[in-house]
Structures are given as C-alpha cells and as structure tokens.
mmCIF file of C-alpha atoms in Angstrom:
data_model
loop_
_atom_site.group_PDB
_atom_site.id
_atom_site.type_symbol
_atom_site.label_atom_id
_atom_site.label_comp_id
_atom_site.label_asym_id
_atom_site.label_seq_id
_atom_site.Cartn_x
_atom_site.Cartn_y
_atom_site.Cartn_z
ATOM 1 C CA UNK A 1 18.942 -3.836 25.949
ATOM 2 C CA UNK A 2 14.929 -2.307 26.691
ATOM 3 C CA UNK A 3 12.647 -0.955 24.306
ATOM 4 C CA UNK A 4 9.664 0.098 25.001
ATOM 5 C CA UNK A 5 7.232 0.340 21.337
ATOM 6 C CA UNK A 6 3.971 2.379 21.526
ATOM 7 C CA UNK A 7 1.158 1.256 18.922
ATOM 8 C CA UNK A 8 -1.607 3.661 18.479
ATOM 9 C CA UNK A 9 -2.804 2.584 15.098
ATOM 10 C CA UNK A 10 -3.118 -0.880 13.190
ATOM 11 C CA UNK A 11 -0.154 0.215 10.285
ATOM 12 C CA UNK A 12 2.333 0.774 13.746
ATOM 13 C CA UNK A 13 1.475 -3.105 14.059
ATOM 14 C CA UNK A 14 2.827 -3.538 10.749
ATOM 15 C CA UNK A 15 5.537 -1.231 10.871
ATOM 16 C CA UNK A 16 7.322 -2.571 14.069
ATOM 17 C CA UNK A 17 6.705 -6.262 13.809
ATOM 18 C CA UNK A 18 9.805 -6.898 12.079
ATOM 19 C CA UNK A 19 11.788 -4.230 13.705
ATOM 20 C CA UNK A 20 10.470 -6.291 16.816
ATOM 21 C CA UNK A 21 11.012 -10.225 16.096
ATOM 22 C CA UNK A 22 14.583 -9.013 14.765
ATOM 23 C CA UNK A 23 15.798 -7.221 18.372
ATOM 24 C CA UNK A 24 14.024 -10.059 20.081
ATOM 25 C CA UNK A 25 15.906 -12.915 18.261
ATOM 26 C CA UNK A 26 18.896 -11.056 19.174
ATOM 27 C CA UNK A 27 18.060 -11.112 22.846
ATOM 28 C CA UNK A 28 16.649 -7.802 23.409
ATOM 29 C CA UNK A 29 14.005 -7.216 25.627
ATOM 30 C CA UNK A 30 10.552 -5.164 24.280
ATOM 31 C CA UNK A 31 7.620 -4.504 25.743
ATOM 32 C CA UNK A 32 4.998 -3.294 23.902
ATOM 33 C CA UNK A 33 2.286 -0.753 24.966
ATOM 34 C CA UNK A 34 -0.753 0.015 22.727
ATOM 35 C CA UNK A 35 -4.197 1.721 22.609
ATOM 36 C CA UNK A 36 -7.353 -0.206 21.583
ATOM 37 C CA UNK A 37 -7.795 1.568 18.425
ATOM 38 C CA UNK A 38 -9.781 -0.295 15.341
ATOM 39 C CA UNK A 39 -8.205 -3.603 14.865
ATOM 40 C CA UNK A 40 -4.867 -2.855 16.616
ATOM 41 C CA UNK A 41 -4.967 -5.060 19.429
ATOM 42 C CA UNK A 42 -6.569 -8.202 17.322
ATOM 43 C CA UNK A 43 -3.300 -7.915 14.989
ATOM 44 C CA UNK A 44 -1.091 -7.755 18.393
ATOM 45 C CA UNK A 45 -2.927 -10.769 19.130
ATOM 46 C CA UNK A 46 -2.988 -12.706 16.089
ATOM 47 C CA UNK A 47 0.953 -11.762 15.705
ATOM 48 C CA UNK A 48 0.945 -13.568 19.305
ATOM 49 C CA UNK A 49 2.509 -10.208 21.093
ATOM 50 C CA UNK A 50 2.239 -9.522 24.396
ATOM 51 C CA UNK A 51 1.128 -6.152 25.304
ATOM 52 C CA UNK A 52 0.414 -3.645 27.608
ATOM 53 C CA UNK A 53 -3.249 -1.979 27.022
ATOM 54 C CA UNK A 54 -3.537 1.903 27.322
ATOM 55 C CA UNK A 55 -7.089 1.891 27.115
ATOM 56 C CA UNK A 56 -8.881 2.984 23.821
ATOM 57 C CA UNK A 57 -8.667 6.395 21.824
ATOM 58 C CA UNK A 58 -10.756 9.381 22.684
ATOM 59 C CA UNK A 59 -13.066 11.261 20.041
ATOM 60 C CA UNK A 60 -13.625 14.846 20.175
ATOM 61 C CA UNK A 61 -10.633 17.844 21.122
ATOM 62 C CA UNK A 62 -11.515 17.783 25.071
ATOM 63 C CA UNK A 63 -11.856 14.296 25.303
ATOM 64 C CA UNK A 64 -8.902 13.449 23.586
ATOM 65 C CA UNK A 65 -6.837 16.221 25.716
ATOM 66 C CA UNK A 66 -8.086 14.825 28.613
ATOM 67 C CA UNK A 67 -7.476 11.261 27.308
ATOM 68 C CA UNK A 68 -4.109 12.172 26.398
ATOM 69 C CA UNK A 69 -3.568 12.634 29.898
ATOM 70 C CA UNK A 70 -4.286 9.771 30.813
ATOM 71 C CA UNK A 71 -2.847 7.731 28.279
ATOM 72 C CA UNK A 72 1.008 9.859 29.427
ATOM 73 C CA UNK A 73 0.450 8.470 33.455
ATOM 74 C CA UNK A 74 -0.148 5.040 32.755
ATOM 75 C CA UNK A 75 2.730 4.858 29.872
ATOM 76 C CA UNK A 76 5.023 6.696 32.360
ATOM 77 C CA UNK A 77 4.371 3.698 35.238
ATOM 78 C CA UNK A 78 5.020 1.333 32.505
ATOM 79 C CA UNK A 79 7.903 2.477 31.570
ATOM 80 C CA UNK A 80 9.275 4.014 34.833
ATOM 81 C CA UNK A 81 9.422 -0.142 35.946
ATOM 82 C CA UNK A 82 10.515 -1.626 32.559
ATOM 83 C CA UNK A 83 13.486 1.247 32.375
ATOM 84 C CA UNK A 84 13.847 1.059 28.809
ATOM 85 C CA UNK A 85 17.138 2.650 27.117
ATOM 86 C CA UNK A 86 15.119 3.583 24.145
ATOM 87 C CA UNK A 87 11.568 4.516 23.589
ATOM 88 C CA UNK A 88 9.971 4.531 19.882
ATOM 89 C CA UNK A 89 6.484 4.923 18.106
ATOM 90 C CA UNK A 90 5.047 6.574 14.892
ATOM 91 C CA UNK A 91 4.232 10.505 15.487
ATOM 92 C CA UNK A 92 3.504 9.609 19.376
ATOM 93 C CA UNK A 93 3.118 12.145 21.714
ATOM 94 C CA UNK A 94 2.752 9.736 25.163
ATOM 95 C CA UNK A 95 5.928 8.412 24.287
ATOM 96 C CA UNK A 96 7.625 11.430 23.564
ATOM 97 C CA UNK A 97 6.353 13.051 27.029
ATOM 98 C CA UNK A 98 7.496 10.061 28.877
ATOM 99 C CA UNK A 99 10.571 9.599 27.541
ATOM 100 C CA UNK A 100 11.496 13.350 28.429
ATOM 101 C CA UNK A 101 10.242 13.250 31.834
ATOM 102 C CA UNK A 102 12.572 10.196 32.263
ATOM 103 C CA UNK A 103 15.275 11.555 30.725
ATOM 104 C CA UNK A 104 15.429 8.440 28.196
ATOM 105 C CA UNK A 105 15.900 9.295 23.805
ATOM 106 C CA UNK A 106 12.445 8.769 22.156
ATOM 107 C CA UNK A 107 12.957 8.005 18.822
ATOM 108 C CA UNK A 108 9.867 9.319 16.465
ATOM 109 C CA UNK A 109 9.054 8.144 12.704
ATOM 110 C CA UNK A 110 6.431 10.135 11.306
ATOM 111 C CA UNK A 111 5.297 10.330 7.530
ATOM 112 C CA UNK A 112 2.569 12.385 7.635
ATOM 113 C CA UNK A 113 3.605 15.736 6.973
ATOM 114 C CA UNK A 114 -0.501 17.501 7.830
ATOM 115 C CA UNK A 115 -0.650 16.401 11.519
ATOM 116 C CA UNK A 116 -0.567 19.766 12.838
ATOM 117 C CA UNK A 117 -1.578 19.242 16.160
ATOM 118 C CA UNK A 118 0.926 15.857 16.873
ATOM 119 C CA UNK A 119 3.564 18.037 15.555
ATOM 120 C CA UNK A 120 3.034 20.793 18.398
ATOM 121 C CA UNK A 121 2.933 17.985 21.254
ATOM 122 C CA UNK A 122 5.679 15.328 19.918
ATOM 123 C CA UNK A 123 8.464 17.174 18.509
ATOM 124 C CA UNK A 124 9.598 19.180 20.959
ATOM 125 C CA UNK A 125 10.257 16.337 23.893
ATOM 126 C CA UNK A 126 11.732 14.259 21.063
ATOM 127 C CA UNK A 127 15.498 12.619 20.551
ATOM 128 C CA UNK A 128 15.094 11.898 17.111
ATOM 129 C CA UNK A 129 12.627 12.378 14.458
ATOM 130 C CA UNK A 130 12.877 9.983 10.899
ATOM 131 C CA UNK A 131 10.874 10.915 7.939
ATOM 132 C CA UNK A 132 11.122 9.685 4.681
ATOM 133 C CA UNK A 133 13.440 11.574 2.203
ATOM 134 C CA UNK A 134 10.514 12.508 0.467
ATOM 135 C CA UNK A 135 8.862 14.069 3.910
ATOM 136 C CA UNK A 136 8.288 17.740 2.681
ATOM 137 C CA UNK A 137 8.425 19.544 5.756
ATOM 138 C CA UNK A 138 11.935 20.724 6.785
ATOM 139 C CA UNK A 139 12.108 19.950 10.957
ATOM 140 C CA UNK A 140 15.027 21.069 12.292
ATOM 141 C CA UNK A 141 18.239 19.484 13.481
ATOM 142 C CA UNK A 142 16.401 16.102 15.365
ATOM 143 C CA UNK A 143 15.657 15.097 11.720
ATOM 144 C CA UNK A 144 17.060 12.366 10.311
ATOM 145 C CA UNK A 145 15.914 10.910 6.640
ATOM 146 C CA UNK A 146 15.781 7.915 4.799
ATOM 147 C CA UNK A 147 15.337 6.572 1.191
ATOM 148 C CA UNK A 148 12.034 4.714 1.941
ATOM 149 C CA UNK A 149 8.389 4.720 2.882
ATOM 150 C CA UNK A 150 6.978 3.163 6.100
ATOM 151 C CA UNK A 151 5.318 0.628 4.489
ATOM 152 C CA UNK A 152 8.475 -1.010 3.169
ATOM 153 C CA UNK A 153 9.178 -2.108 6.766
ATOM 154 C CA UNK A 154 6.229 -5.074 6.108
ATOM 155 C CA UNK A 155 6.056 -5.574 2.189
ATOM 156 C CA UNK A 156 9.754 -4.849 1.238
ATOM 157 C CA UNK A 157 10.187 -8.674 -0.664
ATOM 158 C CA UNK A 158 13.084 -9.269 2.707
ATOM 159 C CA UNK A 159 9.921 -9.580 4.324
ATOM 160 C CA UNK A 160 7.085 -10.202 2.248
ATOM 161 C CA UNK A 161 5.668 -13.571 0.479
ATOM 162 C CA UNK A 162 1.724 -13.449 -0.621
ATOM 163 C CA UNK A 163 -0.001 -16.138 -0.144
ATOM 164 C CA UNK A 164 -2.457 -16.872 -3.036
ATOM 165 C CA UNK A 165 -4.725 -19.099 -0.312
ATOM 166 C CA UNK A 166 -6.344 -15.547 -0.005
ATOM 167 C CA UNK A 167 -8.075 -16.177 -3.373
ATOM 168 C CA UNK A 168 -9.939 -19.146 -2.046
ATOM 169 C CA UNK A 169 -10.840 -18.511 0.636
ATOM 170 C CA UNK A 170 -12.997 -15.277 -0.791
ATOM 171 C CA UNK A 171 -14.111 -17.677 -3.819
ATOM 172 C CA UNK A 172 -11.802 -14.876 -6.513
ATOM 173 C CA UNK A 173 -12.333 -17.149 -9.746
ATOM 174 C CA UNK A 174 -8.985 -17.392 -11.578
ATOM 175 C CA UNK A 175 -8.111 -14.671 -13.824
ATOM 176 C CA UNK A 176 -10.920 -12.672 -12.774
ATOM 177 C CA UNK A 177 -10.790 -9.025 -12.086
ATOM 178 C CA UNK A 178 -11.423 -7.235 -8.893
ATOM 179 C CA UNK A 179 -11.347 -4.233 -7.101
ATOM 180 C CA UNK A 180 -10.389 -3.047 -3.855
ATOM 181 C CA UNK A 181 -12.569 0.109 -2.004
ATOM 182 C CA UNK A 182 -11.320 2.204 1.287
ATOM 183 C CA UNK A 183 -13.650 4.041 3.132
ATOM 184 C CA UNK A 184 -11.952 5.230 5.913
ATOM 185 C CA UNK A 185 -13.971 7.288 9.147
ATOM 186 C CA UNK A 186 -12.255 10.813 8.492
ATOM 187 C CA UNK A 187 -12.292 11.585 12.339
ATOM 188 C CA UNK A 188 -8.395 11.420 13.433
ATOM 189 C CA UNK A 189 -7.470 14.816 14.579
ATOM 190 C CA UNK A 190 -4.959 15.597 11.583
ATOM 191 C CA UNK A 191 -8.530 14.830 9.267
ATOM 192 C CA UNK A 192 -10.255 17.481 10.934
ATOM 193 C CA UNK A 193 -11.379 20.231 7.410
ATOM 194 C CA UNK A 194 -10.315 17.692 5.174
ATOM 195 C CA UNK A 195 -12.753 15.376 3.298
ATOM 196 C CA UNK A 196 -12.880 11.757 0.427
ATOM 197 C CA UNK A 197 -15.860 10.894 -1.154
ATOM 198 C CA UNK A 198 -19.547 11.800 -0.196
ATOM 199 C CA UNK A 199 -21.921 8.728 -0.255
ATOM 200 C CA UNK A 200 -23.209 9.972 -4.168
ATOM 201 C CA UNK A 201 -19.549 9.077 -5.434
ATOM 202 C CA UNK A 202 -19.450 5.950 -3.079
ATOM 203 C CA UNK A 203 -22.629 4.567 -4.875
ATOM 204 C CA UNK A 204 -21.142 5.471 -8.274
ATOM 205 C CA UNK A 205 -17.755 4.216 -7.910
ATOM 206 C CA UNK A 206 -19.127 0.657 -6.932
ATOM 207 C CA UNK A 207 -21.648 0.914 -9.494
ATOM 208 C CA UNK A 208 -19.351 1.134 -12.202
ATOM 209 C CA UNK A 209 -16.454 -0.572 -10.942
ATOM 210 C CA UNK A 210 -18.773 -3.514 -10.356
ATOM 211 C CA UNK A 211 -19.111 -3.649 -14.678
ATOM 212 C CA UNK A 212 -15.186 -4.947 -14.622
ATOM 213 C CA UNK A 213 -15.230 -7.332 -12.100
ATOM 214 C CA UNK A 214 -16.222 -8.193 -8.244
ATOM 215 C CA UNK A 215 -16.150 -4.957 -5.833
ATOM 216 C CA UNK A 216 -14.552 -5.735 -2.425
ATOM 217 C CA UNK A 217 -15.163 -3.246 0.370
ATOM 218 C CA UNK A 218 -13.009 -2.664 3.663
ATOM 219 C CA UNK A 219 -14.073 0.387 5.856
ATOM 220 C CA UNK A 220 -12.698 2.040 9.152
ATOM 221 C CA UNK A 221 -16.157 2.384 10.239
ATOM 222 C CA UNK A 222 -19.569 0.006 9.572
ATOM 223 C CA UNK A 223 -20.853 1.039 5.805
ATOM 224 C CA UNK A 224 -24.285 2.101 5.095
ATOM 225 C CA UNK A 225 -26.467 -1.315 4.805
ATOM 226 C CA UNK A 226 -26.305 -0.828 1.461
ATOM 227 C CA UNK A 227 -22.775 -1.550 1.195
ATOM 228 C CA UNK A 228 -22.560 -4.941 3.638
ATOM 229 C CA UNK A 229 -22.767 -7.280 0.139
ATOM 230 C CA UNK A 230 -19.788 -5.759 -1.079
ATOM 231 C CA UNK A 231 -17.607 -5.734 2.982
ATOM 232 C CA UNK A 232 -14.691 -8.123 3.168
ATOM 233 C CA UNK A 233 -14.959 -10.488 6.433
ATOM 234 C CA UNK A 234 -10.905 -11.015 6.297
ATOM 235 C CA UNK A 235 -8.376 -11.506 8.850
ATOM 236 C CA UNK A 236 -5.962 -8.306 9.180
ATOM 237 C CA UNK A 237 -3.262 -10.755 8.468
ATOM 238 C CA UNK A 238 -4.619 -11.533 4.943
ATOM 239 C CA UNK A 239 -5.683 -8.117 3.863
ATOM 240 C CA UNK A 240 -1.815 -7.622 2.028
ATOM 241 C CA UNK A 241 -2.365 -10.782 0.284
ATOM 242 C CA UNK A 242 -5.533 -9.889 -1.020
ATOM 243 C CA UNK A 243 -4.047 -5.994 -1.873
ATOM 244 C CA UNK A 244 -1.075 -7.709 -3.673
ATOM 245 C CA UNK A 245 -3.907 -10.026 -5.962
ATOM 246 C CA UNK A 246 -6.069 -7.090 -6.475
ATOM 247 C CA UNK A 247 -6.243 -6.084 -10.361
ATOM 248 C CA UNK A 248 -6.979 -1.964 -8.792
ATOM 249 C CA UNK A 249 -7.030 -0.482 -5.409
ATOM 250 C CA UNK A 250 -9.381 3.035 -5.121
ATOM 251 C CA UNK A 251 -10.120 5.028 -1.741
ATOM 252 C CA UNK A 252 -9.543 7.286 0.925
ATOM 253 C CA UNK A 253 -6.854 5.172 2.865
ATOM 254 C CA UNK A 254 -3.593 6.169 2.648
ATOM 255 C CA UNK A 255 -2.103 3.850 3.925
ATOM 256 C CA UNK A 256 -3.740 1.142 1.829
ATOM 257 C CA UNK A 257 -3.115 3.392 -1.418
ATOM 258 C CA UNK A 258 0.972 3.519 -0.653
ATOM 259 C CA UNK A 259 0.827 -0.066 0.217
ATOM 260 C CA UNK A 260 -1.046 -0.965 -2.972
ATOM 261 C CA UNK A 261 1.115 0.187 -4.897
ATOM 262 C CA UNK A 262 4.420 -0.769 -3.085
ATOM 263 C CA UNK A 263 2.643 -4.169 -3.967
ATOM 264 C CA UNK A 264 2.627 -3.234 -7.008
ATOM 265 C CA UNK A 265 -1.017 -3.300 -7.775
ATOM 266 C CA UNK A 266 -2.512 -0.474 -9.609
ATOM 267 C CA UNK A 267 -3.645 2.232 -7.101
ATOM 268 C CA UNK A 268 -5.904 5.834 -6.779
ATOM 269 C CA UNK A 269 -5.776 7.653 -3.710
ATOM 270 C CA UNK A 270 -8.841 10.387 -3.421
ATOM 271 C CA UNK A 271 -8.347 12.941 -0.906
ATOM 272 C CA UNK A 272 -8.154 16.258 -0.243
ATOM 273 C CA UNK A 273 -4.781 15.784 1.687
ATOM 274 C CA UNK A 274 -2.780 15.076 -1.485
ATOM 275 C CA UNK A 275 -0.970 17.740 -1.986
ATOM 276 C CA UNK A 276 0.874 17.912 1.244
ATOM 277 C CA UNK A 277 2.178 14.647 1.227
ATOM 278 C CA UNK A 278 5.687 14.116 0.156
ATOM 279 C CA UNK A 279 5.183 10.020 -0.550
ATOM 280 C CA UNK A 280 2.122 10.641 -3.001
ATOM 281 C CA UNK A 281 4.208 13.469 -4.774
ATOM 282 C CA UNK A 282 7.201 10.735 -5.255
ATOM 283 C CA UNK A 283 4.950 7.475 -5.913
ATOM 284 C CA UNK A 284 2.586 9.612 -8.196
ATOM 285 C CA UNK A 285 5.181 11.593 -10.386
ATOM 286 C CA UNK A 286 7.878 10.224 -10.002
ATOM 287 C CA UNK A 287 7.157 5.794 -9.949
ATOM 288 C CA UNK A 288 3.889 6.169 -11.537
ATOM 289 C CA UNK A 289 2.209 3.496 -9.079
ATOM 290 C CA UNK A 290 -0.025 5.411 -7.062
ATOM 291 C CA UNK A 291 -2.332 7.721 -9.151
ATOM 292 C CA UNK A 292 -3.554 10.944 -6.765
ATOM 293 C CA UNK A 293 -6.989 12.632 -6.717
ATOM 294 C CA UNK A 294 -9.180 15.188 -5.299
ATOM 295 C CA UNK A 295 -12.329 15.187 -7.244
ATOM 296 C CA UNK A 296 -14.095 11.350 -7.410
ATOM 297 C CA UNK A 297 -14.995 11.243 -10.597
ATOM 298 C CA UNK A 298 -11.668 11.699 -11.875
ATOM 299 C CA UNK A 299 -10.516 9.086 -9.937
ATOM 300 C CA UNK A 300 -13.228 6.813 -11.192
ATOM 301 C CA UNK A 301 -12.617 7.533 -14.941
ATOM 302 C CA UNK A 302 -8.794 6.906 -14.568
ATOM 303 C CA UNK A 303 -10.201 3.217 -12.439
ATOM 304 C CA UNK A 304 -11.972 2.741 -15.405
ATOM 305 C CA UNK A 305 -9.466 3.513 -18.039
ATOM 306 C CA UNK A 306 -6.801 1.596 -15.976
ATOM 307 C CA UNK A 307 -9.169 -1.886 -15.884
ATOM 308 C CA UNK A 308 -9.352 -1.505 -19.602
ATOM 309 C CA UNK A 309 -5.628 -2.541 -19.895
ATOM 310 C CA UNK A 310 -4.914 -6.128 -20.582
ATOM 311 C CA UNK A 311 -1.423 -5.267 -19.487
ATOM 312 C CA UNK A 312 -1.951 -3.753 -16.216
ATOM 313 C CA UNK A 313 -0.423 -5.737 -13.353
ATOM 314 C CA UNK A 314 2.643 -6.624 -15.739
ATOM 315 C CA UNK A 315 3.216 -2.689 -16.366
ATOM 316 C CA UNK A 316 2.835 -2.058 -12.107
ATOM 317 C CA UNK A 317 5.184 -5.201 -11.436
ATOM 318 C CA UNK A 318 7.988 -2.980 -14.120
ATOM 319 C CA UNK A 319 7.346 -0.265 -12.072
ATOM 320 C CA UNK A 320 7.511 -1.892 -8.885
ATOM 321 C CA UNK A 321 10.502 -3.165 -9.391
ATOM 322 C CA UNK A 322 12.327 0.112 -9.949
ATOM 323 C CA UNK A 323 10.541 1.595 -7.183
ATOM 324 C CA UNK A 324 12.732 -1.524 -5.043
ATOM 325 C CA UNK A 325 15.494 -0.890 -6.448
ATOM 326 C CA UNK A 326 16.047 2.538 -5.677
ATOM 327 C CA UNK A 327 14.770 2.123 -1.916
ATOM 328 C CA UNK A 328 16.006 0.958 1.594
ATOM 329 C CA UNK A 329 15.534 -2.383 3.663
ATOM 330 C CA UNK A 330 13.508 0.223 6.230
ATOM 331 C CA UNK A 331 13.043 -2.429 8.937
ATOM 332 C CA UNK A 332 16.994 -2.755 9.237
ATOM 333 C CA UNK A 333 17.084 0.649 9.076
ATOM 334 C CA UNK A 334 14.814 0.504 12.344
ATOM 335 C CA UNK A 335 16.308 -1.848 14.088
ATOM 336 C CA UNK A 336 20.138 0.042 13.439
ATOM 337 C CA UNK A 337 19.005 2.883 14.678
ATOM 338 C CA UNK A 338 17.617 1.566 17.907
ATOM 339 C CA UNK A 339 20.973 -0.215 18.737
ATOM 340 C CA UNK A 340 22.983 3.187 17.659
ATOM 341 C CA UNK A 341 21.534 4.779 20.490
ATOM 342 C CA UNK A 342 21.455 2.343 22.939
ATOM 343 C CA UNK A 343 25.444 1.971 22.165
ATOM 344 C CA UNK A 344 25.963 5.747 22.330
ATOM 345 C CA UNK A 345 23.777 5.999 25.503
ATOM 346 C CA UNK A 346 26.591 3.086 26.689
ATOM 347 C CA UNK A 347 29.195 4.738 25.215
#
C-alpha cells in the first residue's frame, strides 16, 4: 500500500511520526512531502525521514494564493508518480486538491475549529474529515470523530517516555521550579484579527514569574533582545521532555498549552481564540489541566497562585491520569483508518 503524508507545520511532524514508523514496519510504502515552515524540516531530519520539499510558506493573502498554487503543481507531480491509494495531512488544502484531481480519498484531521479560510479550500475536495469529539463545529456527512486530541498521537504513554537528561543538559537544579513561556508570531492566516499578549504583559509575566523560579523562553519568531537571556537553545526533539519537567507552562501556543497539559504539567493558554475551540472547552472545564485566558494579567495571577502550591504536579499527574483514561490510542486510530480505506478502495 502508498501513502502520501503532507507536513505543513512542525506539530504534523509529531502527529504522523508514529502513524508513519507503524505502516512502514508493516511494509507500507510513504512518502512524505513537506513545506519549509519554522523547524519542520530539521524535525524530518532529526527523525531521519526522507522527504520531498515543497518549498517554504508564503506571508501575506496574494502571496500565499499564489503560493498555494504552486505548492498544488508540484504535490500533484509527486504524487501523480508515487500513485498513492491514500493521501492524508492536518487541515491541508494541496493535498485535498490533489487528491481530487486524481481521483484518490484524502483523508483530513483538523482540530482547529477558527480556520475559516482552510475550511473554504479543504473541505469540499475532501474524502474524509476527523475532528476530535470535542471539535465544535458540526461538518457534514465526511465527518468522522474521535475520543482524543491530536496531541495524544506523540505523548499518549504507548508512545511517550521523558527523558530527565533534558534537566542537565539546561543546568535545571533538582527540585527547582521553572517556567515555560510561548510567544508564538500570530501571522498564520486563521490568526489574522486575533491577538496574545502585547510586549507590556510579556515584560511583566517574566518579571514576576522569574520570583518562583528560572523563566525559559521558546518563540515562533526571534524575541526582542531583551528576551535572548531567557530563549531556550533546545533540540525540537527535547522540547516534550523539558514541557513534561516544567513545574507551569504560560503562552500563546496552543499547541504547547494542550500538550502541557496532556503531560500533565500545569498549563495557561492566553488568547483571544479560546472560546471557539472545542479542546480548551473540554481540557479547561471539564479535566481541569489547561487553564484558558483572554486578558494577561489574569493569566499571570492564576501562574502565580498555581506556583504557590506545594502540591502542584502531584494534583496535574491525578488529573492526567483520568484525562488517559477516558481517551483513545489516536495514532492507532490513524493508522486504522488509513488501511480501512485502502481495503475498501480494494474491496
């Protein structure tokens, strides 16, 4: 059996990988196609994946449109001579277009409920489209949901062992607290009108955060100078390890904040976005892990209340643990649902 994967976004890294060492020890083939977005290709690369580069993501509305054609001709000569019986990515248009043009399923996993604009130009040429059951948005028939979150393909425990080398190597002194920041660069095009923290609250939250413990940085785009002290210089590889350590996690990264607290490590998401996302509505209200926000400074008094509790990382592991229990093995899930088709398609 082909499969052709599409990676437009370091987390797609994460969220195949599994899905992808699992077909391939069972002797399918997969090619892999991806665009040269932030650290995507070094984690291809440090995963040792071969790959296909589609050239690097376009900033602005016309360049992107005019990117995104681009990006559909040389995916559809890819694929045209790999002749793949299944096509898959997260919320991907290119391989949604291709995979109608060449009359092949596309199978779509999307979590993110506000991307307008990827709705309009992926659903419609898709086979299949798999949310979580917590997705809030209703989307017709070619939806198909499951009892998980997309980070549980990489840190469900099947999957998952931290390695406390991390600790070391970033000179973390036993026992002693620290803190986790996301900045993220707020220019994707489901960000455009939306908004996290404005540089006053950045200086704040680091400020005071820095009272409790050492304050540890990671940003989609270079901080302000003023900021470099604080930057972690980690491999991608690591940066779970260090998340699943952490004594708090606090930004604008929501992919960080759901993994975070997946981890089980204590976690505060600030965003304007929050209320139209089904997986901070269920980890907020109903697991308690992830702690939502639109205003920064009452994110940063909950921080600070939270790194006031002796107990903390014992109460998130509790929690955690529930959280597991109730939920799905979501890289099986992946990986059935691939081989489904490809049987009906034989069928």
């Amino acid at each position: 059996m082909k499969i052709l994967v599409d990676i437009g976004h370091p987390a797609h890294v994460h969220f195949f990988k599994n899905a992808i060492w699992k077909l391939e020890s069972e002797g399918h083939n997969v090619k892999i196609t991806a665009r040269d977005k932030e650290i995507t290709t070094e984690l291809l690369e440090s995963y040792g994946f071969k790959y296909n580069n589609l050239g690097k993501n376009q900033k602005g509305l016309k360049n992107k449109a005019m990117g995104m054609i681009k990006t559909d001709l040389k995916l559809y000569k890819i694929a045209k001579d790999f002749n793949p019986e299944v096509l898959t990515g997260i919320h991907n248009p290119y391989i949604a277009h291709v995979s109608w043009f060449l009359r092949k399923p596309s199978l779509i996993f999307t979590d993110t409920e506000h991307a307008k604009l990827a709705n309009v130009l992926t659903f419609p040429f898709s086979t299949a489209i798999y949310t979580p059951l917590c997705f809030k948005n209703n989307l017709g028939r070619k939806q198909i949901r499951y009892d998980g979150y997309h980070e549980l393909s990489y840190l469900h425990p099947n999957y998952f062992k931290p390695n406390l080398s991390i600790i070391d190597e970033l000179g973390i002194r036993k026992n002693e607290l620290f803190t986790v920041i996301r900045f993220v660069a707020w220019d994707a095009s489901h960000d455009r009108g939306n908004k996290g923290i404005d540089m006053e609250n950045k200086r704040l939250i680091v400020k005071e955060l820095e009272k409790y413990g050492r304050v540890l940085i990671t940003s989609e785009s270079k901080p302000p100078v003023e900021f470099e002290p604080y930057r972690i210089k980690l491999s991608p590889k690591k940066m779970h390890d260090l998340l699943y350590y952490a004594s708090l996690y606090i930004g604008e990264g929501a992919s960080m904040a759901t993994e975070s607290g997946i981890l089980g490590t204590p976690s505060i998401y600030i965003s304007s976005l929050i209320d139209t996302m089904g997986n901070f509505v269920e980890l907020n209200h109903r697991y308690r892990l992830v702690y939502t926000y639109k205003d920064p400074n009452k994110a940063l008094d909950k921080a600070l209340e939270l790194l006031q509790n002796s107990e903390l990382k014992e109460e998130w592991k509790r929690k955690r643990e529930c959280l597991l229990n109730d939920k799905i093995d979501v890289t099986k899930f992946i990986v059935d649902n691939i081989k489904k088709y490809s049987c009906a398609l034989d069928g």
